[in-house]
Coordinates of N, CA and C in Angstrom, one line a residue:
M1160 N -59.2 47.4 47.7 CA -60.6 46.8 48.0 C -61.3 46.6 46.6
D1161 N -60.4 46.6 45.5 CA -61.1 46.2 44.2 C -61.0 44.6 43.7
A1162 N -61.9 44.2 43.0 CA -61.6 43.0 42.4 C -62.4 43.0 40.9
S1163 N -61.8 42.1 40.0 CA -62.1 42.0 38.8 C -62.7 40.9 38.6
R1164 N -63.9 40.9 37.7 CA -64.6 39.5 37.4 C -65.1 39.7 35.8
S1165 N -65.5 38.5 35.4 CA -66.1 38.9 33.8 C -66.5 37.1 33.9
T1166 N -67.5 37.1 33.1 CA -68.1 36.0 32.8 C -67.4 35.2 31.6
S1167 N -68.0 34.2 31.1 CA -67.2 33.3 30.2 C -66.6 34.2 29.1
G1168 N -65.6 33.7 28.4 CA -65.0 34.7 27.5 C -63.6 34.4 27.5
P1169 N -62.8 35.0 26.7 CA -61.2 34.9 26.5 C -60.5 35.6 27.7
E1170 N -59.3 35.2 28.0 CA -58.7 35.7 28.9 C -58.3 37.0 28.9
P1171 N -57.7 38.0 29.4 CA -57.5 39.2 28.8 C -56.0 39.1 28.2
G1172 N -56.4 39.9 26.9 CA -55.1 39.9 26.0 C -55.1 38.5 24.7
G1173 N -56.4 37.8 24.7 CA -56.6 36.7 24.2 C -57.1 37.2 22.9
H1174 N -57.6 36.3 21.9 CA -58.1 36.4 20.6 C -59.5 35.7 20.7
G1175 N -60.2 36.1 19.8 CA -61.6 35.5 19.7 C -62.5 36.4 19.2
G1176 N -64.1 36.1 19.5 CA -65.3 37.3 18.9 C -65.4 38.1 20.3
R1177 N -66.7 38.6 20.3 CA -66.7 39.3 21.4 C -66.5 38.8 22.6
R1178 N -66.2 39.8 23.6 CA -65.7 39.5 25.2 C -67.0 39.9 26.0
D1179 N -67.1 39.3 27.2 CA -68.2 39.7 28.2 C -67.6 40.8 28.9
A1180 N -68.3 41.4 29.7 CA -68.0 42.8 30.4 C -67.1 42.1 31.3
T1181 N -66.0 43.2 31.8 CA -65.4 42.7 33.1 C -65.7 43.9 34.1
V1182 N -65.9 43.4 35.2 CA -66.5 44.6 36.5 C -65.5 44.3 37.4
V1183 N -64.8 45.8 37.4 CA -63.8 45.9 38.7 C -64.6 46.3 39.7
G1184 N -64.3 46.1 40.8 CA -65.3 46.5 41.8 C -64.9 45.6 43.2
P1185 N -65.8 46.1 44.5 CA -65.5 45.4 45.6 C -66.1 43.7 45.4
Q1186 N -65.4 43.0 45.5 CA -66.0 41.2 46.1 C -67.1 41.4 47.1
V1187 N -68.1 40.2 46.9 CA -68.9 40.1 47.8 C -68.2 40.0 49.2
A1188 N -67.2 39.3 49.4 CA -66.5 39.1 51.0 C -66.2 40.3 51.7
E1189 N -65.6 41.3 50.5 CA -65.1 42.6 51.0 C -66.6 43.5 51.5
R1190 N -67.7 43.1 50.8 CA -68.9 44.1 51.3 C -69.5 43.6 52.6
L1191 N -69.1 42.3 52.7 CA -69.9 41.7 53.7 C -68.9 41.9 55.0
L1192 N -67.6 42.0 54.8 CA -66.7 42.6 55.8 C -67.1 44.2 56.4
V1193 N -67.2 44.7 55.3 CA -67.5 46.5 55.7 C -68.9 46.5 56.3
W1194 N -70.2 45.7 55.7 CA -71.3 45.8 56.1 C -71.3 45.1 57.6
G1195 N -70.9 44.1 57.8 CA -70.7 43.6 59.0 C -69.7 43.6 60.3
G1196 N -68.4 44.1 59.7 CA -67.5 44.7 60.8 C -67.6 45.6 61.0
F1197 N -68.1 46.9 60.5 CA -68.4 48.3 61.1 C -69.4 48.0 62.1
P1198 N -70.7 47.7 62.1 CA -71.8 47.4 62.8 C -71.3 46.7 64.2
L1199 N -70.2 45.9 63.7 CA -69.8 44.8 65.4 C -69.2 45.8 65.9
L1200 N -68.1 46.3 65.0 CA -67.3 47.3 66.0 C -68.2 48.5 66.8
G1201 N -68.8 49.2 66.2 CA -69.9 49.7 66.6 C -70.3 49.4 67.7
A1202 N -71.1 48.1 67.7 CA -71.8 47.5 68.8 C -70.8 47.4 70.3
G1203 N -69.6 46.7 69.9 CA -68.7 46.6 70.8 C -68.0 47.7 71.7
A1204 N -68.0 48.9 70.8 CA -67.8 50.3 71.1 C -68.9 50.7 72.3
G1205 N -70.1 50.6 71.8 CA -71.2 50.9 72.2 C -71.5 50.1 74.0
W1206 N -71.4 49.1 73.8 CA -71.4 48.3 75.2 C -70.3 48.7 76.0
L1207 N -68.9 48.6 75.4 CA -67.9 49.3 76.3 C -68.0 50.9 76.7
L1208 N -68.5 51.4 76.1 CA -69.0 53.0 76.7 C -69.8 52.9 77.5
A1209 N -70.9 52.0 77.7 CA -72.1 51.7 79.0 C -71.5 51.3 80.1
W1210 N -70.2 50.3 80.1 CA -69.7 49.8 81.3 C -68.9 51.0 81.8
L1211 N -67.8 51.7 80.9 CA -67.0 52.6 81.4 C -67.6 54.2 81.7
A1212 N -68.8 54.2 81.4 CA -69.1 55.8 81.6 C -69.4 56.2 82.9
P1213 N -69.9 55.1 84.1 CA -70.0 56.0 85.3 C -68.0 55.8 86.0
W1214 N -67.3 55.1 85.6 CA -66.0 55.3 86.0 C -65.4 56.9 85.1
A1215 N -65.5 57.0 84.2 CA -65.2 57.9 83.4 C -65.8 59.3 83.7
A1216 N -67.1 59.4 84.3 CA -67.6 60.3 84.7 C -66.9 60.9 86.1
S1217 N -66.5 60.2 86.9 CA -66.0 60.0 88.1 C -64.8 61.0 87.9
L1218 N -64.0 61.2 86.5 CA -62.8 61.9 86.7 C -63.0 62.9 86.0
R1219 N -63.0 63.9 86.6 CA -63.4 65.2 86.1 C -62.7 65.9 85.1
W1220 N -61.2 65.2 85.1 CA -60.4 65.5 83.6 C -60.8 65.0 82.4
V1221 N -61.5 64.0 82.2 CA -62.1 63.4 81.2 C -63.0 64.5 80.8
P1222 N -62.9 64.7 79.2 CA -64.1 65.6 78.3 C -65.4 65.1 78.6
F1223 N -66.5 65.4 77.6 CA -67.7 65.2 77.7 C -68.2 64.8 78.9
Q1224 N -68.1 65.3 80.3 CA -68.9 64.9 81.4 C -70.2 65.1 81.3
G1225 N -70.9 65.8 80.7 CA -72.0 65.8 80.5 C -72.6 64.6 79.7
P1226 N -72.4 64.3 78.5 CA -72.9 62.8 78.1 C -72.4 61.7 78.7
L1227 N -71.4 61.9 79.2 CA -71.1 60.8 80.1 C -71.8 60.6 81.5
E1228 N -72.0 61.7 81.8 CA -72.9 61.6 83.2 C -74.1 61.1 82.6
L1229 N -74.9 61.7 81.4 CA -76.1 61.2 81.3 C -76.3 59.6 80.9
V1230 N -75.2 59.0 80.5 CA -74.7 57.5 79.9 C -74.9 56.6 81.5
A1231 N -74.0 57.1 82.3 CA -74.0 56.7 83.7 C -74.9 56.8 84.4
S1232 N -76.2 57.7 84.0 CA -77.4 57.5 84.8 C -78.4 56.2 84.5
I1233 N -78.4 56.0 83.4 CA -78.9 54.9 82.6 C -78.9 53.5 83.5
P1234 N -79.6 53.0 84.4 CA -79.4 51.9 84.8 C -79.1 50.5 83.7
H1235 N -78.3 49.4 84.2 CA -78.0 48.4 83.6 C -79.1 47.5 83.2
P1236 N -79.5 46.5 82.5 CA -78.7 46.4 81.3 C -79.4 47.5 80.0
Q1237 N -80.1 48.5 80.6 CA -80.8 49.2 79.5 C -79.7 50.1 78.9
A1238 N -78.8 50.5 79.5 CA -77.4 51.3 79.1 C -76.5 50.3 78.1
A1239 N -76.6 49.2 78.5 CA -75.6 48.7 77.5 C -76.5 48.1 76.3
I1240 N -77.7 47.9 76.5 CA -78.5 47.5 75.2 C -78.6 49.0 74.4
G1241 N -78.8 50.0 74.6 CA -78.8 51.1 74.1 C -77.8 51.4 73.5
G1242 N -76.4 51.3 74.3 CA -75.0 51.7 73.6 C -75.0 50.6 72.6
I1243 N -75.1 49.4 72.6 CA -75.0 48.4 71.3 C -75.9 49.2 70.4
A1244 N -76.9 49.3 70.7 CA -77.7 49.9 69.6 C -77.6 51.0 68.9
L1245 N -76.7 52.1 69.8 CA -76.3 53.1 68.7 C -75.1 53.0 68.4
G1246 N -74.2 52.1 68.5 CA -73.1 51.5 68.0 C -73.5 50.7 66.7
V1247 N -74.4 49.9 66.7 CA -74.7 49.3 65.3 C -75.1 50.5 64.5
G1248 N -76.0 51.2 64.9 CA -76.5 52.4 64.0 C -75.3 53.5 63.2
A1249 N -74.5 53.5 64.2 CA -73.1 54.4 63.6 C -72.2 53.4 62.8
G1250 N -72.2 52.1 63.2 CA -71.5 51.2 62.1 C -72.1 51.1 60.9
L1251 N -73.1 50.9 60.9 CA -73.9 51.2 59.4 C -74.0 52.3 58.9
V1252 N -73.7 53.6 59.0 CA -73.5 55.0 58.6 C -72.2 54.6 58.2
V1253 N -71.3 54.3 58.8 CA -69.8 54.3 58.2 C -69.8 53.0 57.2
A1254 N -70.4 52.5 57.2 CA -70.4 51.1 56.4 C -70.9 51.7 54.8
F1255 N -72.1 52.5 55.1 CA -72.9 53.2 54.0 C -72.1 54.5 53.0
L1256 N -71.4 54.8 54.2 CA -70.4 56.5 53.4 C -69.2 55.5 52.7
A1257 N -68.5 54.3 53.3 CA -67.8 53.3 52.6 C -68.4 53.0 51.2
E1258 N -69.2 52.5 51.3 CA -69.7 51.9 50.0 C -70.0 53.2 49.2
Q1259 N -70.4 54.5 49.4 CA -70.8 55.6 48.6 C -69.3 55.9 48.1
D1260 N -68.2 55.9 48.6 CA -66.7 56.1 47.8 C -66.2 54.8 47.1
T1261 N -66.9 53.9 47.2 CA -66.5 52.9 46.2 C -66.6 53.1 44.7
L1262 N -65.6 52.9 43.9 CA -65.7 53.1 42.5 C -65.6 51.8 41.7
V1263 N -66.9 51.5 41.0 CA -67.0 50.2 40.3 C -67.2 50.6 38.4
V1264 N -66.3 49.9 38.1 CA -66.1 49.9 36.7 C -66.4 48.7 35.9
T1265 N -67.1 49.1 34.9 CA -67.6 48.2 34.0 C -67.0 48.4 32.6
V1266 N -66.4 47.5 32.0 CA -65.8 47.3 30.5 C -65.9 46.5 29.8
D1267 N -66.5 46.9 28.8 CA -67.1 46.1 27.5 C -66.1 46.4 26.2
D1268 N -66.8 46.0 25.0 CA -66.1 46.3 23.6 C -66.5 47.5 23.2
E1269 N -68.1 48.0 24.1 CA -68.7 48.7 23.2 C -68.2 50.1 24.2
Q1270 N -68.6 50.2 25.6 CA -68.1 51.3 26.3 C -67.9 50.7 27.9
V1271 N -67.5 52.1 28.5 CA -67.0 52.0 29.7 C -67.8 52.6 30.6
T1272 N -68.5 51.9 31.8 CA -69.3 52.7 33.1 C -68.6 52.8 34.0
L1273 N -68.7 53.8 34.8 CA -68.0 54.0 36.0 C -69.4 54.5 37.1
V1274 N -69.1 53.7 38.2 CA -70.3 54.0 39.1 C -69.6 54.6 40.3
H1275 N -69.8 55.6 40.7 CA -69.0 56.1 42.5 C -70.2 56.6 43.1
G1276 N -70.9 56.2 44.1 CA -71.8 56.6 44.7 C -73.1 56.5 43.8
E1277 N -73.8 57.6 43.8 CA -74.9 58.2 43.0 C -74.5 58.4 41.6
S1278 N -73.6 58.5 41.4 CA -73.0 59.0 39.8 C -72.6 58.2 38.9
V1279 N -73.2 58.2 37.7 CA -72.9 56.9 36.9 C -72.2 57.9 35.5
R1280 N -71.2 57.4 35.0 CA -70.8 57.8 33.8 C -70.5 56.8 32.7
T1281 N -70.7 57.4 31.4 CA -70.1 56.1 30.7 C -69.4 56.6 29.5
A1282 N -68.6 56.0 28.6 CA -67.9 56.9 27.4 C -67.9 55.5 26.6
R1283 N -68.5 55.3 25.3 CA -67.8 54.7 24.2 C -66.5 54.4 24.2
R1284 N -66.2 53.3 23.9 CA -64.9 53.0 23.5 C -63.9 53.9 22.3
D1285 N -65.0 53.8 21.2 CA -64.4 54.9 20.2 C -64.0 55.9 20.3
D1286 N -64.5 56.7 21.5 CA -64.4 57.9 21.7 C -63.2 58.3 22.9
V1287 N -62.7 57.1 23.6 CA -61.4 57.0 24.5 C -60.3 56.9 23.8
A1288 N -59.6 58.0 24.2 CA -57.9 58.1 23.4 C -57.2 57.9 24.3
A1289 N -57.3 57.8 25.6 CA -56.4 57.3 26.6 C -57.3 57.0 28.2
A1290 N -56.8 56.1 28.6 CA -57.1 55.6 30.3 C -56.2 55.8 31.2
F1291 N -56.1 56.2 32.2 CA -55.1 56.3 33.0 C -55.4 56.4 34.5
L1292 N -54.3 56.5 35.6 CA -54.7 56.6 36.5 C -54.0 57.7 37.1
E1293 N -54.1 58.9 38.0 CA -53.6 60.1 38.1 C -54.2 60.3 39.9
G1294 N -53.3 60.0 40.4 CA -53.5 60.1 41.8 C -54.8 59.0 42.5
P1295 N -55.8 59.6 42.9 CA -56.7 58.6 43.5 C -57.8 58.9 42.2
H1296 N -57.7 59.1 41.0 CA -58.3 59.1 40.2 C -58.2 58.4 39.0
L1297 N -59.5 57.9 38.2 CA -59.5 57.1 37.1 C -59.9 58.3 36.2
V1298 N -59.0 58.4 34.9 CA -59.2 59.7 34.0 C -59.3 59.0 32.8
L1299 N -60.3 59.4 31.8 CA -60.4 59.0 30.4 C -60.4 60.2 30.0
L1300 N -59.6 60.5 28.6 CA -59.4 61.3 27.8 C -60.2 61.1 26.4
G1301 N -60.7 62.0 25.8 CA -61.6 61.5 24.5 C -60.1 62.2 23.2
R1302 N -60.8 62.2 22.2 CA -60.2 62.3 21.0 C -59.3 64.0 20.5
S1303 N -60.1 65.0 21.1 CA -59.5 65.9 21.4 C -58.7 66.3 22.8
A1304 N -58.2 65.1 23.3 CA -57.6 65.5 24.4 C -58.5 66.0 25.9
A1305 N -59.9 66.4 25.4 CA -60.6 66.7 26.8 C -60.9 65.3 27.5
E1306 N -61.3 65.7 29.0 CA -61.5 64.9 29.5 C -63.0 64.4 29.5
L1307 N -63.1 63.1 29.4 CA -64.4 62.3 29.3 C -64.8 62.1 30.7
A1308 N -64.2 61.7 31.4 CA -64.4 61.4 33.1 C -63.3 61.6 34.1
R1309 N -63.5 61.9 35.1 CA -62.3 61.9 36.2 C -63.3 61.4 37.7
V1310 N -62.9 60.2 38.2 CA -63.5 59.7 39.2 C -62.6 59.4 40.0
A1311 N -62.8 59.6 41.5 CA -62.0 59.2 42.5 C -62.7 58.2 42.9
G1312 N -61.8 57.1 43.7 CA -62.6 56.0 44.5 C -61.6 55.1 44.5
D1313 N -61.9 53.8 45.6 CA -61.2 52.7 45.7 C -60.8 52.3 44.1
R1314 N -59.6 51.7 43.8 CA -59.5 51.4 42.6 C -58.0 50.2 42.5
D1315 N -58.0 49.3 41.8 CA -56.8 48.6 41.5 C -56.1 48.8 40.2
A1316 N -54.6 49.4 40.2 CA -54.5 49.5 39.0 C -54.2 48.5 38.2
R1317 N -53.8 47.2 38.8 CA -53.3 46.4 37.7 C -54.4 45.6 37.1
R1318 N -55.7 45.6 38.0 CA -57.1 44.9 37.5 C -57.3 46.0 36.5
L1319 N -57.5 47.1 36.7 CA -58.0 48.3 35.9 C -57.6 48.2 34.6
A1320 N -55.9 47.9 34.4 CA -55.4 48.0 33.7 C -55.7 46.8 32.7
R1321 N -56.0 45.6 33.0 CA -56.2 44.3 32.6 C -57.5 44.4 31.8
A1322 N -58.6 45.0 32.8 CA -59.9 45.4 32.2 C -59.9 46.0 30.7
F1323 N -59.3 47.1 31.1 CA -59.2 48.2 29.8 C -58.1 47.5 28.5
E1324 N -57.3 46.8 28.6 CA -56.5 46.3 27.8 C -57.4 45.3 27.2
A1325 N -58.1 44.3 28.1 CA -58.7 43.2 27.6 C -60.1 43.3 26.3
H1326 N -59.9 44.5 26.6 CA -61.3 45.2 25.5 C -60.8 46.3 24.8
G1327 N -59.5 46.4 24.5 CA -59.0 47.3 23.5 C -59.0 48.4 23.8
Y1328 N -59.0 49.3 25.0 CA -58.9 50.7 25.4 C -57.4 51.0 25.5
P1329 N -57.5 52.2 25.0 CA -55.8 52.7 25.3 C -55.2 52.8 26.8
W1330 N -55.1 51.9 27.4 CA -54.5 52.4 28.6 C -53.0 52.5 28.8
R1331 N -52.9 53.8 29.5 CA -51.9 54.4 29.6 C -51.2 54.3 31.2
A1332 N -50.0 53.0 31.1 CA -49.6 52.9 32.2 C -48.9 53.9 33.0
D1333 N -48.0 54.8 31.6 CA -47.3 56.0 32.1 C -47.9 57.0 32.6
G1334 N -49.5 57.1 32.7 CA -50.4 58.2 32.9 C -50.6 59.1 32.0
D1335 N -50.9 60.7 32.3 CA -51.5 61.4 31.6 C -50.4 61.5 30.6
P1336 N -50.5 61.2 29.2 CA -50.0 62.1 28.1 C -49.3 63.0 27.8
H1337 N -50.2 63.8 28.0 CA -50.6 65.4 28.3 C -49.7 66.0 29.4
R1338 N -49.4 65.4 29.9 CA -48.7 66.0 31.4 C -47.6 67.2 31.2
E1339 N -46.9 67.0 30.2 CA -46.2 68.0 30.1 C -46.6 69.6 29.3
E1340 N -47.7 69.5 29.2 CA -48.7 70.7 28.5 C -49.4 71.8 29.5
Y1341 N -49.2 71.1 31.0 CA -50.0 71.9 31.9 C -49.3 73.2 32.3
R1342 N -49.9 74.3 32.5 CA -49.1 75.5 33.3 C -50.1 75.9 34.5
R1343 N -49.4 76.1 35.3 CA -50.0 76.7 36.3 C -50.9 78.0 36.6
W1344 N -52.0 78.0 37.3 CA -52.9 79.3 36.6 C -52.5 80.4 37.8
I1345 N -52.3 81.5 37.0 CA -52.1 82.6 37.6 C -52.8 83.9 37.4
P1346 N -53.4 84.5 38.3 CA -54.4 85.4 38.0 C -53.9 86.5 37.1
E1347 N -54.5 86.9 36.2 CA -54.5 87.8 35.3 C -53.4 87.4 34.0
D1348 N -53.1 86.0 33.9 CA -52.4 85.8 32.8 C -52.9 85.9 31.4
P1349 N -52.5 86.6 30.8 CA -53.0 87.2 29.4 C -53.3 85.8 28.3
D1350 N -52.7 84.8 28.7 CA -53.2 83.6 27.7 C -54.9 83.3 28.0
L1351 N -55.2 83.5 29.2 CA -56.5 83.1 29.4 C -57.7 84.3 29.2
A1352 N -58.7 83.9 29.2 CA -59.7 85.2 28.7 C -60.3 85.3 30.5
A1353 N -61.1 86.3 30.4 CA -61.5 87.0 31.8 C -62.8 85.7 32.0
G1354 N -63.4 85.2 31.6 CA -64.4 84.3 32.0 C -63.6 83.1 32.3
A1355 N -62.3 82.5 31.9 CA -61.5 81.7 32.6 C -60.9 81.9 33.9
H1356 N -60.5 83.1 34.3 CA -60.2 83.7 35.2 C -61.2 83.7 36.5
A1357 N -62.2 84.1 36.0 CA -63.5 84.3 36.8 C -63.5 82.9 37.7
L1358 N -63.6 81.5 36.7 CA -63.8 80.0 37.1 C -62.7 79.9 37.9
F1359 N -61.5 80.1 37.6 CA -60.3 79.7 38.5 C -60.2 80.3 39.8
R1360 N -60.6 81.4 39.9 CA -61.1 82.2 41.1 C -62.1 81.6 42.0
A1361 N -63.1 81.5 41.4 CA -64.2 80.7 42.0 C -63.9 79.2 42.6
R1362 N -63.1 78.7 41.8 CA -63.0 76.9 42.1 C -61.6 77.4 43.1
A1363 N -60.7 78.2 43.2 CA -59.8 78.7 44.0 C -60.4 78.6 45.6
A1364 N -61.7 79.2 45.8 CA -62.4 79.5 47.0 C -63.0 78.2 47.1
A1365 N -63.4 77.6 46.6 CA -64.1 75.9 46.8 C -63.1 75.2 47.4
L1366 N -62.1 74.9 46.7 CA -60.7 74.5 47.2 C -60.3 74.6 48.8
R1367 N -60.4 76.2 48.8 CA -60.0 76.3 50.1 C -61.0 76.0 51.3
K1368 N -62.1 76.1 50.9 CA -63.6 75.8 51.9 C -63.4 74.3 51.9
K1369 N -62.6 73.5 50.7 CA -62.7 71.9 50.9 C -64.2 71.4 50.5
D1370 N -64.6 72.2 49.5 CA -66.0 71.8 49.2 C -65.9 71.2 47.9
R1371 N -65.6 70.0 47.8 CA -65.4 68.9 46.9 C -66.3 69.0 45.8
A1372 N -67.4 68.8 45.8 CA -68.9 69.0 45.0 C -68.6 70.2 44.2
D1373 N -68.6 71.5 44.9 CA -68.4 72.5 43.9 C -67.2 73.0 43.1
A1374 N -66.2 72.4 43.8 CA -64.8 72.0 42.9 C -65.1 71.4 41.4
E1375 N -66.0 70.1 41.8 CA -66.1 69.1 40.9 C -66.7 69.8 39.8
Q1376 N -67.9 70.7 40.1 CA -68.6 71.1 39.2 C -68.2 72.1 38.4
L1377 N -67.4 73.0 39.0 CA -66.5 73.9 38.3 C -65.5 73.4 37.3
R1378 N -65.0 72.4 37.7 CA -64.1 71.6 36.8 C -64.5 71.3 35.3
G1379 N -66.0 70.9 35.5 CA -66.6 70.7 34.1 C -67.0 71.9 33.5
E1380 N -67.3 73.3 33.9 CA -67.3 74.3 33.4 C -66.5 74.8 32.1
F1381 N -65.0 74.2 32.8 CA -63.7 74.6 32.3 C -63.6 73.9 30.7
G1382 N -64.6 72.6 30.6 CA -64.6 72.1 29.3 C -64.9 72.7 28.0
R1383 N -66.2 73.6 28.3 CA -66.7 74.7 27.5 C -66.0 75.7 27.2
L1384 N -65.1 75.9 27.8 CA -63.8 76.9 27.2 C -62.6 76.3 26.7
G1385 N -62.8 75.1 26.4 CA -61.8 74.0 26.0 C -60.1 74.1 26.9
L1386 N -60.6 73.9 28.1 CA -59.5 73.8 29.1 C -59.8 72.6 29.7
V1387 N -58.4 72.0 30.2 CA -58.6 71.1 31.2 C -57.7 71.4 32.2
V1388 N -58.2 71.0 33.4 CA -57.7 71.6 34.9 C -57.5 70.3 35.7
R1389 N -56.5 70.4 36.5 CA -56.1 69.4 37.2 C -55.6 70.2 38.5
D1390 N -55.6 69.4 39.9 CA -54.7 70.1 40.9 C -53.6 69.4 41.4
E1391 N -52.7 69.9 41.8 CA -51.5 69.4 42.7 C -51.1 70.3 43.6
S1392 N -51.1 69.9 44.8 CA -50.6 70.4 46.2 C -51.4 71.9 46.2
G1393 N -52.6 71.9 46.3 CA -53.7 72.8 46.6 C -53.4 74.0 45.1
R1394 N -52.9 73.6 44.5 CA -52.7 74.6 43.2 C -53.5 74.0 42.1
Q1395 N -53.6 75.0 40.9 CA -54.8 74.7 40.1 C -53.4 74.6 38.5
F1396 N -53.7 73.9 37.8 CA -53.0 73.9 36.5 C -53.6 73.6 35.3
W1397 N -53.5 74.1 34.0 CA -54.3 74.1 33.3 C -53.5 73.7 31.8
R1398 N -54.6 73.0 30.8 CA -53.9 73.3 29.6 C -55.0 73.1 28.5
R1399 N -54.6 73.5 27.3 CA -56.0 73.2 26.2 C -56.1 71.8 25.5
T1400 N -57.4 71.8 24.9 CA -57.8 70.7 24.5 C -57.5 71.0 23.1
T1401 N -57.3 70.0 21.9 CA -56.2 70.3 20.7 C -57.8 70.1 20.0

């Protein structure tokens, strides 16, 4: 769902002076498709529900008999108009959620800015030692091998690589250069302090509850202890920063 664009300036990999920023994010046509397509689909579903509700309510094996009977009791065309309005509203909600899950990356010669929903993160080019994709995440590592950013969202590997390389960032197509250093977290591991184990246990509970916000917040706390954490198949792995 991503596309990259830049204003005037040399092509990626070219030579010359300062290059204009490159933006990797959804195109206007794609945004129009999301904001127009989902409401249209919702409107069609709402209209269809209004027409099918009387028939479906007559079949006792069909679930949601209460709501179906309520819709069937509304005369036409009010039922159709109401169904269309509700469908459009539901489609707008879905479009908003899709927009919030979109990652927009702006790369220039001085810094990279990552916008994901209401979250905005920046990192100076001189501070970035590696940039790569790990599953659904774009990851930036600092000079100490600590994570400067880890952001999930729609992304295009080829366009991201071109954007970072065009502005002189160390893009790693082969992924995390420190992936061999990770160890699986084991309770009471003597190589970890008690405070680290407490964080791991709290984060494991958040992962079981599928509380992504709490899990990501706890991930940030590991940085204070000089640790980097990643997940694999529901398990936590860690390594130290340098």
